[in-house]
XYZ file of C-alpha atoms in Angstrom:
580
model
C -45.794 -114.988 72.795
C -47.626 -115.605 76.061
C -51.435 -115.666 75.934
C -53.257 -114.975 79.191
C -57.016 -114.574 79.601
C -58.978 -113.112 82.477
C -59.595 -116.502 84.027
C -55.897 -117.305 83.893
C -54.903 -114.482 86.198
C -55.367 -114.141 90.007
C -54.851 -115.716 92.419
C -51.718 -116.814 90.563
C -50.028 -115.432 87.471
C -48.657 -118.360 85.509
C -48.488 -117.906 81.754
C -48.251 -121.134 79.773
C -45.037 -122.265 78.156
C -46.987 -122.969 74.959
C -48.815 -119.812 73.958
C -51.472 -121.789 72.087
C -52.465 -124.241 74.834
C -54.192 -123.817 78.226
C -52.070 -123.513 81.349
C -52.067 -126.645 83.516
C -53.906 -125.996 86.764
C -50.952 -127.021 88.935
C -48.264 -125.139 87.012
C -45.657 -123.414 89.187
C -46.559 -119.782 89.901
C -42.942 -118.799 89.524
C -43.313 -118.817 85.747
C -44.346 -115.188 85.570
C -42.265 -113.687 82.741
C -39.043 -112.392 84.312
C -39.564 -109.003 82.709
C -42.706 -108.571 84.842
C -41.224 -109.666 88.153
C -40.344 -106.121 89.242
C -42.602 -103.108 89.001
C -41.684 -100.532 86.398
C -40.600 -97.036 87.207
C -42.854 -95.779 84.407
C -45.943 -97.315 82.790
C -46.468 -96.230 79.172
C -49.844 -96.931 77.599
C -51.214 -96.735 74.093
C -54.480 -94.783 73.799
C -56.626 -96.755 71.370
C -56.901 -100.454 72.154
C -55.584 -99.995 75.699
C -57.205 -97.073 77.512
C -60.031 -96.647 74.994
C -61.646 -98.847 72.408
C -63.110 -97.301 69.271
C -66.256 -98.286 67.432
C -66.985 -96.912 63.990
C -70.198 -94.920 63.727
C -72.254 -96.125 60.719
C -73.178 -92.555 59.837
C -69.775 -91.196 60.800
C -68.295 -90.555 57.362
C -71.412 -88.740 56.166
C -71.445 -86.573 59.289
C -67.747 -85.812 58.893
C -68.197 -84.960 55.221
C -71.057 -82.602 56.078
C -68.825 -80.789 58.544
C -66.048 -80.495 55.958
C -68.540 -79.285 53.349
C -69.637 -76.529 55.715
C -66.038 -75.390 56.238
C -65.406 -75.438 52.491
C -68.610 -73.516 51.872
C -67.386 -70.652 54.018
C -64.523 -70.254 51.547
C -66.905 -70.276 48.598
C -66.379 -73.902 47.563
C -69.671 -75.701 46.968
C -68.878 -79.410 47.119
C -71.605 -82.005 47.652
C -71.478 -83.945 50.897
C -71.589 -87.259 49.032
C -68.652 -86.162 46.871
C -66.595 -85.275 49.930
C -67.553 -88.520 51.651
C -66.428 -90.508 48.603
C -63.075 -88.695 48.605
C -62.614 -89.223 52.322
C -63.435 -92.928 52.093
C -60.843 -93.359 49.363
C -58.359 -91.279 51.325
C -58.968 -93.250 54.501
C -58.345 -96.518 52.669
C -55.112 -95.149 51.194
C -54.130 -93.882 54.622
C -54.630 -97.352 56.084
C -52.235 -98.788 53.493
C -49.730 -96.027 54.300
C -49.923 -96.810 58.029
C -49.314 -100.499 57.360
C -46.330 -99.654 55.170
C -44.897 -97.373 57.863
C -45.154 -100.253 60.317
C -42.528 -102.039 58.240
C -40.040 -99.148 58.373
C -37.509 -98.417 61.095
C -38.133 -94.795 62.112
C -41.296 -93.509 60.445
C -42.275 -89.857 60.635
C -45.876 -88.745 61.052
C -47.870 -86.965 58.373
C -48.639 -83.310 58.952
C -52.282 -82.277 59.112
C -51.820 -80.399 55.852
C -50.549 -83.550 54.140
C -53.444 -85.581 55.510
C -55.959 -83.389 53.733
C -54.020 -82.504 50.581
C -52.428 -85.876 49.850
C -54.935 -88.351 51.285
C -58.400 -87.344 52.448
C -59.196 -84.857 49.664
C -56.437 -85.717 47.190
C -58.856 -85.941 44.237
C -60.532 -82.587 44.920
C -59.549 -79.263 43.365
C -56.496 -77.383 44.586
C -58.507 -74.584 46.290
C -60.624 -77.173 48.120
C -57.537 -79.046 49.272
C -55.843 -75.840 50.362
C -58.883 -74.711 52.351
C -59.104 -78.006 54.217
C -55.345 -78.041 54.774
C -55.468 -74.568 56.301
C -57.863 -75.891 58.945
C -56.239 -79.318 59.017
C -55.615 -79.800 62.737
C -58.979 -78.356 63.719
C -60.828 -80.497 61.184
C -59.122 -83.653 62.437
C -60.122 -82.713 65.981
C -63.753 -82.130 64.968
C -64.283 -85.202 62.791
C -62.650 -87.607 65.251
C -65.757 -88.020 67.478
C -68.004 -88.102 64.405
C -66.187 -91.057 62.867
C -65.852 -93.164 66.020
C -67.352 -93.638 69.447
C -64.726 -93.963 72.188
C -65.343 -96.183 75.215
C -63.050 -96.562 78.218
C -61.840 -100.162 78.288
C -62.672 -102.451 81.174
C -60.251 -101.864 84.020
C -58.381 -98.957 82.397
C -59.145 -96.547 85.223
C -58.323 -99.204 87.840
C -54.975 -99.790 86.151
C -54.212 -96.069 86.157
C -55.231 -95.744 89.802
C -53.164 -98.784 90.789
C -50.103 -97.299 89.103
C -50.561 -94.018 90.934
C -50.993 -95.762 94.286
C -47.764 -97.671 93.626
C -45.872 -94.472 92.813
C -45.496 -95.419 89.147
C -45.567 -92.516 86.719
C -47.835 -92.991 83.694
C -47.587 -91.698 80.133
C -49.685 -92.058 76.996
C -47.808 -92.924 73.779
C -50.124 -93.038 70.796
C -50.201 -92.818 67.019
C -52.900 -90.236 66.382
C -53.991 -87.730 63.783
C -56.061 -85.846 66.358
C -54.084 -85.657 69.580
C -56.274 -82.754 70.656
C -59.358 -84.961 70.519
C -57.602 -87.668 72.541
C -56.554 -85.169 75.205
C -60.144 -83.989 75.435
C -61.394 -87.560 75.874
C -58.855 -88.191 78.633
C -60.046 -85.033 80.370
C -63.776 -85.664 79.886
C -63.526 -89.209 81.269
C -61.545 -88.093 84.321
C -58.386 -89.968 83.292
C -56.070 -87.016 82.678
C -55.418 -86.722 86.428
C -53.651 -90.105 86.428
C -51.296 -89.295 83.557
C -48.095 -87.257 83.785
C -47.387 -86.888 80.059
C -49.170 -87.538 76.765
C -47.337 -88.046 73.452
C -49.366 -88.121 70.254
C -47.683 -88.658 66.918
C -49.329 -85.686 65.207
C -47.924 -83.439 67.936
C -44.382 -84.829 68.074
C -43.844 -85.600 64.373
C -42.887 -89.289 64.599
C -45.007 -92.427 64.853
C -44.622 -95.957 66.157
C -42.843 -98.292 65.494
C -40.299 -95.479 65.630
C -38.727 -96.090 69.064
C -38.262 -92.358 69.496
C -41.878 -92.137 70.684
C -41.111 -94.337 73.690
C -37.656 -92.870 74.242
C -39.127 -89.373 74.410
C -41.831 -90.462 76.835
C -39.317 -92.138 79.132
C -37.112 -89.040 79.172
C -40.132 -86.842 79.774
C -40.874 -88.865 82.903
C -37.294 -88.813 84.179
C -36.574 -92.408 83.279
C -35.090 -94.651 80.602
C -36.899 -97.240 78.448
C -35.287 -100.124 80.351
C -37.238 -99.089 83.466
C -40.564 -98.855 81.635
C -43.350 -101.242 80.805
C -45.073 -100.444 77.542
C -48.660 -101.592 76.943
C -50.072 -101.566 73.422
C -52.450 -103.619 71.302
C -50.642 -104.175 67.967
C -47.682 -106.311 66.991
C -46.433 -104.275 64.025
C -46.469 -100.899 65.790
C -46.453 -101.430 69.539
C -44.387 -104.580 70.015
C -41.800 -103.418 67.496
C -41.615 -99.921 69.009
C -41.163 -101.348 72.488
C -38.467 -103.805 71.476
C -36.573 -101.239 69.425
C -36.628 -98.816 72.347
C -35.430 -101.526 74.735
C -38.265 -101.274 77.250
C -38.251 -103.494 80.302
C -41.407 -105.289 79.191
C -43.907 -105.184 76.335
C -47.505 -106.114 77.079
C -50.569 -106.250 74.848
C -54.225 -105.819 75.724
C -56.131 -107.707 73.099
C -58.098 -105.696 70.542
C -59.414 -106.330 67.036
C -55.903 -105.572 65.737
C -53.834 -107.812 68.014
C -54.113 -111.112 66.186
C -54.302 -109.683 62.663
C -51.068 -107.812 61.934
C -50.745 -106.630 58.319
C -47.544 -108.667 57.966
C -45.467 -111.122 59.952
C -43.671 -109.676 62.976
C -40.674 -111.423 64.542
C -40.775 -109.567 67.859
C -43.142 -110.863 70.528
C -44.741 -109.469 73.657
C -43.911 -110.612 77.178
C -47.599 -110.919 78.012
C -50.944 -110.705 76.200
C -54.146 -110.208 78.187
C -57.768 -109.671 77.288
C -58.279 -106.275 78.897
C -56.550 -103.631 81.029
C -58.375 -105.067 84.038
C -56.159 -108.147 83.734
C -53.033 -106.052 84.216
C -54.047 -104.701 87.618
C -53.025 -107.903 89.398
C -49.860 -108.157 87.286
C -48.818 -104.731 88.480
C -49.774 -105.350 92.108
C -47.980 -108.688 92.363
C -44.745 -107.428 90.836
C -42.057 -106.729 93.425
C -41.430 -103.071 94.273
C -38.542 -101.516 92.411
C -35.556 -100.412 94.482
C -34.347 -96.805 94.633
C -34.203 -95.541 91.076
C -31.440 -93.674 89.421
C -33.766 -92.705 86.596
C -32.258 -91.601 83.358
C -28.841 -90.053 82.988
C -30.390 -86.633 83.419
C -33.261 -87.445 85.766
C -34.115 -84.966 88.454
C -34.688 -81.264 88.636
C -33.192 -78.314 86.845
C -29.478 -77.973 86.292
C -27.629 -76.313 89.125
C -26.783 -73.510 86.741
C -30.404 -72.776 85.800
C -31.529 -69.196 86.438
C -33.397 -69.579 88.013
C -52.103 -39.867 65.511
C -50.601 -40.891 62.258
C -50.639 -39.067 58.953
C -53.963 -38.907 57.189
C -54.993 -41.488 54.636
C -54.307 -41.055 50.954
C -56.976 -38.903 49.429
C -58.007 -41.246 46.649
C -59.745 -44.409 47.833
C -59.657 -47.504 45.619
C -62.978 -48.011 43.864
C -62.657 -51.657 42.896
C -64.767 -54.153 44.771
C -62.638 -57.122 45.915
C -63.449 -60.764 45.386
C -61.821 -61.553 48.735
C -61.035 -59.662 51.919
C -57.913 -60.827 53.779
C -57.736 -59.757 57.415
C -55.129 -59.815 60.115
C -56.603 -61.032 63.406
C -54.856 -59.371 66.350
C -55.325 -55.602 66.157
C -57.768 -55.863 63.240
C -60.497 -58.381 64.031
C -59.738 -58.369 67.745
C -58.060 -56.276 70.398
C -56.354 -57.930 73.335
C -55.298 -57.232 76.899
C -52.234 -58.830 78.448
C -52.666 -61.066 81.508
C -49.609 -61.131 83.745
C -51.619 -63.063 86.325
C -52.379 -65.684 83.690
C -48.711 -66.240 82.905
C -47.851 -66.571 86.585
C -50.607 -69.153 87.013
C -49.412 -71.032 83.921
C -45.863 -71.176 85.294
C -47.112 -72.601 88.609
C -49.343 -75.126 86.870
C -46.567 -76.245 84.508
C -44.075 -76.602 87.353
C -46.586 -78.750 89.247
C -47.105 -80.948 86.185
C -43.343 -81.301 85.771
C -43.005 -82.356 89.412
C -45.794 -84.900 88.939
C -43.738 -86.312 86.068
C -40.711 -86.670 88.335
C -38.845 -83.426 87.605
C -38.191 -81.239 90.643
C -38.761 -77.860 89.009
C -39.636 -75.037 91.438
C -42.386 -72.584 90.523
C -39.903 -69.711 90.334
C -37.573 -71.621 87.996
C -40.480 -72.302 85.647
C -41.564 -68.664 85.742
C -38.011 -67.555 84.929
C -37.762 -70.069 82.085
C -41.051 -68.891 80.598
C -39.902 -65.277 80.800
C -36.644 -66.193 79.046
C -38.582 -68.038 76.373
C -40.777 -65.016 75.755
C -37.690 -62.823 75.424
C -36.115 -65.260 72.965
C -39.292 -65.300 70.892
C -39.407 -61.498 70.847
C -35.800 -61.464 69.611
C -36.719 -63.969 66.896
C -39.523 -61.720 65.684
C -37.325 -58.620 65.748
C -34.704 -60.294 63.550
C -37.097 -62.419 61.588
C -36.702 -61.412 57.948
C -34.268 -62.496 55.263
C -34.726 -61.882 51.568
C -34.534 -64.184 48.573
C -34.644 -62.392 45.225
C -35.796 -59.327 47.172
C -38.795 -61.233 48.568
C -39.144 -61.318 52.380
C -38.632 -64.750 53.924
C -39.660 -65.162 57.569
C -40.035 -68.493 59.354
C -42.359 -69.009 62.291
C -41.480 -70.726 65.537
C -43.588 -73.814 66.207
C -44.646 -75.096 69.609
C -41.764 -77.548 69.958
C -39.202 -74.882 69.116
C -40.690 -72.425 71.602
C -40.918 -74.859 74.520
C -37.962 -77.080 73.639
C -35.417 -74.461 72.554
C -36.572 -71.130 73.978
C -38.136 -72.072 77.322
C -36.288 -75.289 78.210
C -32.520 -74.598 77.956
C -32.085 -74.067 81.700
C -33.540 -77.463 82.561
C -32.079 -80.959 82.460
C -32.719 -83.340 79.591
C -35.624 -85.071 81.317
C -37.561 -81.874 81.957
C -36.795 -80.686 78.435
C -38.172 -83.939 77.065
C -41.384 -83.448 79.023
C -41.757 -79.903 77.685
C -41.232 -81.177 74.141
C -43.769 -83.954 74.603
C -46.415 -81.565 75.927
C -45.466 -78.622 73.684
C -48.665 -78.467 71.625
C -50.882 -78.549 74.691
C -48.629 -76.137 76.584
C -48.735 -73.713 73.669
C -52.516 -73.700 73.777
C -52.503 -73.046 77.507
C -49.893 -70.323 77.012
C -51.937 -68.515 74.371
C -54.987 -68.499 76.624
C -52.980 -67.415 79.646
C -51.081 -64.480 78.174
C -54.016 -62.385 76.960
C -57.744 -62.003 76.549
C -59.361 -60.748 73.354
C -62.595 -59.194 72.143
C -63.956 -58.318 68.712
C -63.352 -54.790 67.510
C -66.453 -52.699 66.962
C -67.883 -53.134 63.499
C -66.227 -56.473 62.760
C -69.345 -58.639 62.958
C -71.295 -56.287 60.666
C -68.401 -56.211 58.192
C -68.180 -60.005 58.052
C -71.940 -60.397 57.643
C -71.877 -57.866 54.797
C -69.128 -59.836 53.086
C -71.157 -63.034 53.346
C -74.257 -61.335 51.950
C -72.310 -59.794 49.065
C -70.256 -62.850 48.050
C -66.938 -61.402 49.171
C -64.785 -64.260 50.412
C -63.000 -63.747 53.739
C -59.672 -65.098 54.947
C -57.732 -64.567 58.163
C -53.957 -64.215 57.711
C -52.301 -63.826 61.093
C -48.921 -64.099 62.781
C -49.369 -66.073 65.972
C -47.681 -68.719 68.056
C -51.001 -70.583 68.474
C -53.525 -70.575 65.655
C -55.687 -72.987 67.610
C -56.331 -70.295 70.200
C -57.002 -67.740 67.460
C -59.717 -69.921 65.945
C -61.298 -70.501 69.332
C -61.491 -66.772 70.014
C -63.375 -66.196 66.787
C -65.639 -69.163 67.518
C -66.475 -67.753 70.956
C -67.185 -64.377 69.365
C -69.681 -66.059 67.027
C -68.025 -65.041 63.740
C -65.919 -68.077 62.803
C -68.565 -69.379 60.410
C -68.338 -66.111 58.443
C -64.668 -66.718 57.625
C -63.694 -68.868 54.669
C -60.141 -69.799 55.594
C -57.779 -69.275 58.522
C -54.038 -69.065 57.862
C -51.974 -68.868 61.038
C -48.216 -68.587 60.913
C -47.515 -71.413 63.370
C -49.508 -73.776 61.154
C -48.078 -72.570 57.837
C -44.496 -72.216 59.071
C -44.049 -68.734 57.592
C -44.968 -65.356 59.071
C -45.595 -61.927 57.608
C -43.868 -60.019 55.990
C -43.216 -63.289 54.154
C -45.797 -63.370 51.332
C -46.017 -67.178 51.439
C -48.728 -67.093 54.100
C -50.768 -64.609 52.036
C -50.293 -66.708 48.909
C -51.627 -69.746 50.766
C -54.817 -67.848 51.653
C -55.261 -66.760 48.035
C -54.771 -70.362 46.897
C -57.388 -71.633 49.318
C -59.952 -68.988 48.349
C -59.271 -69.547 44.626
C -58.932 -65.849 43.798
C -56.444 -63.655 41.994
C -54.416 -61.706 44.576
C -54.977 -58.571 42.501
C -58.690 -58.947 43.276
C -58.102 -58.927 47.048
C -57.950 -56.316 49.777
C -55.656 -56.945 52.731
C -56.421 -55.222 56.052
C -53.705 -55.118 58.712
C -52.457 -52.895 61.515
C -48.666 -53.116 61.050
C -47.506 -51.680 57.707
C -44.019 -53.196 57.948
C -45.546 -56.685 58.116
C -49.036 -56.541 56.640
C -48.531 -54.128 53.761
C -45.138 -55.650 52.950
C -46.512 -59.212 52.846
C -49.616 -58.257 50.880
C -47.735 -56.299 48.234
C -45.096 -59.006 47.851
C -47.946 -61.482 47.260
C -49.497 -59.249 44.589
C -52.555 -58.129 46.583
C -54.409 -55.370 44.762
C -55.343 -53.071 47.662
C -53.669 -52.691 51.043
C -55.435 -51.183 54.038
C -54.092 -50.257 57.463
C -56.554 -49.663 60.282
C -55.668 -47.618 63.334
C -56.304 -48.857 66.851
C -54.195 -52.001 66.597
C -50.894 -52.858 68.241
C -48.697 -49.965 66.992
C -49.074 -46.631 68.758
C -49.400 -43.454 66.750
C -45.686 -42.713 66.567
C -44.746 -46.251 65.511
C -47.447 -46.264 62.875
C -46.398 -42.876 61.518
C -42.747 -43.909 61.358
C -43.565 -46.994 59.292
C -45.637 -45.305 56.624
C -42.782 -44.093 54.467
C -41.718 -47.338 52.840
C -44.939 -49.270 53.487
C -47.661 -46.681 53.030
C -50.995 -48.464 52.375
C -53.554 -47.601 49.736
C -55.998 -46.808 52.535
C -55.310 -45.687 56.099
C -58.537 -45.864 58.098
C -59.560 -45.113 61.661
C -61.828 -48.063 62.431
C -63.279 -51.297 61.153
C -66.513 -49.429 60.479
C -64.520 -47.260 58.082
C -63.226 -50.407 56.383
C -66.840 -51.532 55.982
C -67.801 -48.147 54.530
C -64.886 -48.261 52.080
C -65.991 -51.688 50.877
C -69.570 -50.552 50.413
C -68.370 -47.494 48.537
C -66.297 -49.660 46.218
C -69.192 -52.043 45.736
C -71.560 -49.208 44.866
C -69.187 -47.526 42.423
C -70.118 -47.714 38.733
């Protein structure tokens, strides 16, 4: 391994033959590692230890536990902050051991956010507590990330990014992370996102370093191959091994607290170790320009073939007050308006980002691909339901399936890889672009009444982006009145499958027979609720189905209550609560 410090660098770059001794002052400058003699086509950087350094906040775990306690409290689970903090400390220690163990394996997968909370961070808490945290798993990881650690841009990181851009070198982030959303936000807030063409975070792509697939995916996403990339990390067990397994052109390390203390011996070595990203600026500048690149086997633009009033409600209203109220979101809590202009803007923006990553995708081709993806998703929903033992089974499409299999087929492998790498972020942008939403009249009063009367509340919604759904309720000022959010893209199942309803019941720790479920589509909402054993089903008018569609669906899936508005739902609850 070559050790280079700041003082060892310009005006000459001459790493010592012995990594543990100083470089002689008159050593020949030609001894730059051969792997660094020619500039890379792509520069791949780790996030922590390279672009940012993290410093633990002394009060961080207590602050994080307080936030988690607040979320649990909304679902009716009173757990002391100190108790949560103790669980999270134990879980974090276990998680550290798991990460070290994964560093010894060949192709490790990443934990899901649900597994993080259920199997590690809150593993010794009750099942309802674990289920509630798991339901908000990704959001909780995003929120506690800045509470646990301060993040500082490392010396020279921005200069390195700017130097790469000036040299025409595409840049990607390749990072093990349990809160990729938080890392994307930090990149944006510090003005670094503009230098980066793709970001891969392990919680978004499902694999983690030293699995070489992380680097292979990033290279493909940037229209290249690992052999034409430099990879910069800070750890031997994860970064050096991932780089060597992927066959990158060069592996470099920027020294951090982890660099010289791997959890076990590592045979692979880096081509160069420096103190800080600032030390790599001269390395990059003094490397010879790369000749015309052929990129990866599928580099370039798209393939040449790419193409471019219902019946009245039942007379008898249920009189039993529920312990929990389960609510659909779209059409029940909120109404939405489609934004065709937003989708057009998203297509242009995505095409521009693809071109910045080296894929010559015209705006029109991206717009056509997005339209085809939307059609494919609509077909999936229309033919969504199987049955097992007469129970509906319906799987949801996740972000990678939507962007990688429904939107991307007309593009070459490189562009498809980029779409897969950015799928989680693209999905969030897509959800915001395709529609706007507002609360239905009466919703805020209903939710406040539930809080005041100890009726637990859960959201159970089919959606391609639960993250956007949460944000809409946060902006409306009612998110803190909801105990648990179950979104189909996060659970993996969609109504009429009762599994998503059962997960809400598990999190709220109630008997489904003691719940009301309010939806707007009988064939999904009533079917899912009844299959899950929910005691009372309610359909509210004014949602997505028009009058004829609603009327046609009421034969097989007629609800216990068919109401005109959310105010009527509120009145029905009060009536049940007041009944003897």
